[in-house]
């Protein structure tokens, strides 16, 4: 479940069509309390340029939008939540496709700089096929910036409850459907998530819903949770919370000028050590470090270790939880 926090028209032209979802905190809190996997979602506005009404003569940039996304939803870009999403959807004629691609790359690079993670790319087949036309090096940068692809193509609107999506692919009915994401040596069907219908229904909800399927089981979905990252460029104890992105105090979002008041209480994630549901990555590109686990029994789902780990008094169990 991706909880949307995005820029949108919403009937207003202030702040270059900025819209901060006033239900975001409430929705993501209630979703996780109910046991759902949830994460933040950003609707990009690369169509906002210098000549857009109320833009103040300033074009939106990918890096600026990333800054705003982290400012408003960065508290939930941490272990226990799905990777954040970049929705490339509002594409008009204001920029070239090379510029749209660079806008997207700049967004991802800034998210990575601030959080250490890469966002998913949500895009429909029409737009991704156009991205196939950007020059090869730029296309390669785009795929590296967004290694997780979430395609939208409503092939099952007439029958949104069809079981075929459990085994089917969104076939390349267009020659460039997946854009550069399926260029060799990438997989033939590189999508991780597929939004296959917008006409779904659930008991207790009165309107249409988007339906999605993952290209894998629940463990595959959990592979797309934010990993627990070692954040220090120096030696340290596994049990020191400040060494982990899940142990850092979340920064609360600020109420933006001209935006609707936030609905409900401001409930933030709790600081914690890596746990049984986390994929843990211990890697610092610019340092050689030693992590010491000297006390306590700890469990993690997966461990990617590129630095030295010394276990000299504690215990570490690695593997998916069985319950």
Short mmCIF file of N, CA and C in Angstrom, two decimals, residues 46-47 49-50 60-62 86 88 91-107 131 134-135 138 142:
data_model
loop_
_atom_site.label_atom_id
_atom_site.label_comp_id
_atom_site.label_asym_id
_atom_site.label_seq_id
_atom_site.Cartn_x
_atom_site.Cartn_y
_atom_site.Cartn_z
N UNK A 46 7.19 17.79 -13.22
CA UNK A 46 8.19 18.36 -14.14
C UNK A 46 7.57 19.28 -15.18
N UNK A 47 6.23 19.30 -15.25
CA UNK A 47 5.56 20.19 -16.20
C UNK A 47 5.55 21.63 -15.73
N UNK A 49 7.18 24.92 -15.25
CA UNK A 49 8.35 25.63 -15.77
C UNK A 49 8.20 27.12 -15.46
N UNK A 50 9.14 27.92 -15.96
CA UNK A 50 9.17 29.35 -15.63
C UNK A 50 7.89 30.08 -16.01
N UNK A 60 10.22 24.01 -11.61
CA UNK A 60 10.49 22.92 -10.68
C UNK A 60 11.73 22.15 -11.11
N UNK A 61 12.48 21.66 -10.15
CA UNK A 61 13.62 20.78 -10.44
C UNK A 61 13.43 19.48 -9.69
N UNK A 62 14.06 18.43 -10.20
CA UNK A 62 13.97 17.14 -9.53
C UNK A 62 14.54 17.19 -8.13
N UNK A 86 8.42 7.52 -6.89
CA UNK A 86 8.42 8.70 -7.76
C UNK A 86 7.48 8.40 -8.92
N UNK A 88 6.18 9.49 -12.35
CA UNK A 88 6.38 10.34 -13.53
C UNK A 88 5.12 10.26 -14.37
N UNK A 91 3.30 14.71 -17.60
CA UNK A 91 4.28 15.00 -18.65
C UNK A 91 3.57 15.69 -19.81
N UNK A 92 3.94 16.93 -20.07
CA UNK A 92 3.37 17.68 -21.19
C UNK A 92 4.49 18.03 -22.17
N UNK A 93 4.39 19.19 -22.79
CA UNK A 93 5.36 19.55 -23.83
C UNK A 93 6.37 20.59 -23.35
N UNK A 94 6.42 20.83 -22.04
CA UNK A 94 7.29 21.89 -21.52
C UNK A 94 8.77 21.53 -21.59
N UNK A 95 9.09 20.24 -21.60
CA UNK A 95 10.48 19.80 -21.63
C UNK A 95 10.63 18.69 -22.66
N UNK A 96 11.86 18.46 -23.06
CA UNK A 96 12.15 17.32 -23.93
C UNK A 96 12.18 16.05 -23.09
N UNK A 97 12.16 14.90 -23.74
CA UNK A 97 12.23 13.64 -22.99
C UNK A 97 13.57 13.48 -22.30
N UNK A 98 14.63 14.02 -22.91
CA UNK A 98 15.92 14.01 -22.22
C UNK A 98 15.85 14.82 -20.92
N UNK A 99 15.11 15.93 -20.96
CA UNK A 99 14.98 16.76 -19.77
C UNK A 99 14.10 16.08 -18.71
N UNK A 100 13.06 15.37 -19.16
CA UNK A 100 12.25 14.62 -18.21
C UNK A 100 13.08 13.53 -17.54
N UNK A 101 13.92 12.86 -18.34
CA UNK A 101 14.77 11.82 -17.77
C UNK A 101 15.75 12.41 -16.76
N UNK A 102 16.35 13.56 -17.11
CA UNK A 102 17.32 14.18 -16.19
C UNK A 102 16.62 14.67 -14.93
N UNK A 103 15.42 15.20 -15.06
CA UNK A 103 14.62 15.63 -13.90
C UNK A 103 14.45 14.44 -12.95
N UNK A 104 14.11 13.29 -13.51
CA UNK A 104 13.87 12.10 -12.71
C UNK A 104 15.16 11.63 -12.03
N UNK A 105 16.25 11.62 -12.77
CA UNK A 105 17.55 11.21 -12.21
C UNK A 105 17.95 12.15 -11.08
N UNK A 106 17.76 13.44 -11.28
CA UNK A 106 18.11 14.41 -10.23
C UNK A 106 17.30 14.17 -8.96
N UNK A 107 16.03 13.80 -9.14
CA UNK A 107 15.18 13.48 -7.99
C UNK A 107 15.75 12.29 -7.23
N UNK A 131 10.65 7.24 -22.92
CA UNK A 131 11.97 7.30 -22.27
C UNK A 131 12.97 6.37 -22.97
N UNK A 134 15.52 8.27 -25.22
CA UNK A 134 16.59 9.15 -24.76
C UNK A 134 17.93 8.48 -25.05
N UNK A 135 19.01 9.26 -25.17
CA UNK A 135 20.32 8.68 -25.50
C UNK A 135 20.73 7.59 -24.54
N UNK A 138 22.20 8.26 -20.95
CA UNK A 138 21.20 8.84 -20.06
C UNK A 138 20.17 7.79 -19.67
N UNK A 142 19.17 6.46 -15.93
CA UNK A 142 17.79 6.44 -15.45
C UNK A 142 17.47 5.10 -14.80
#
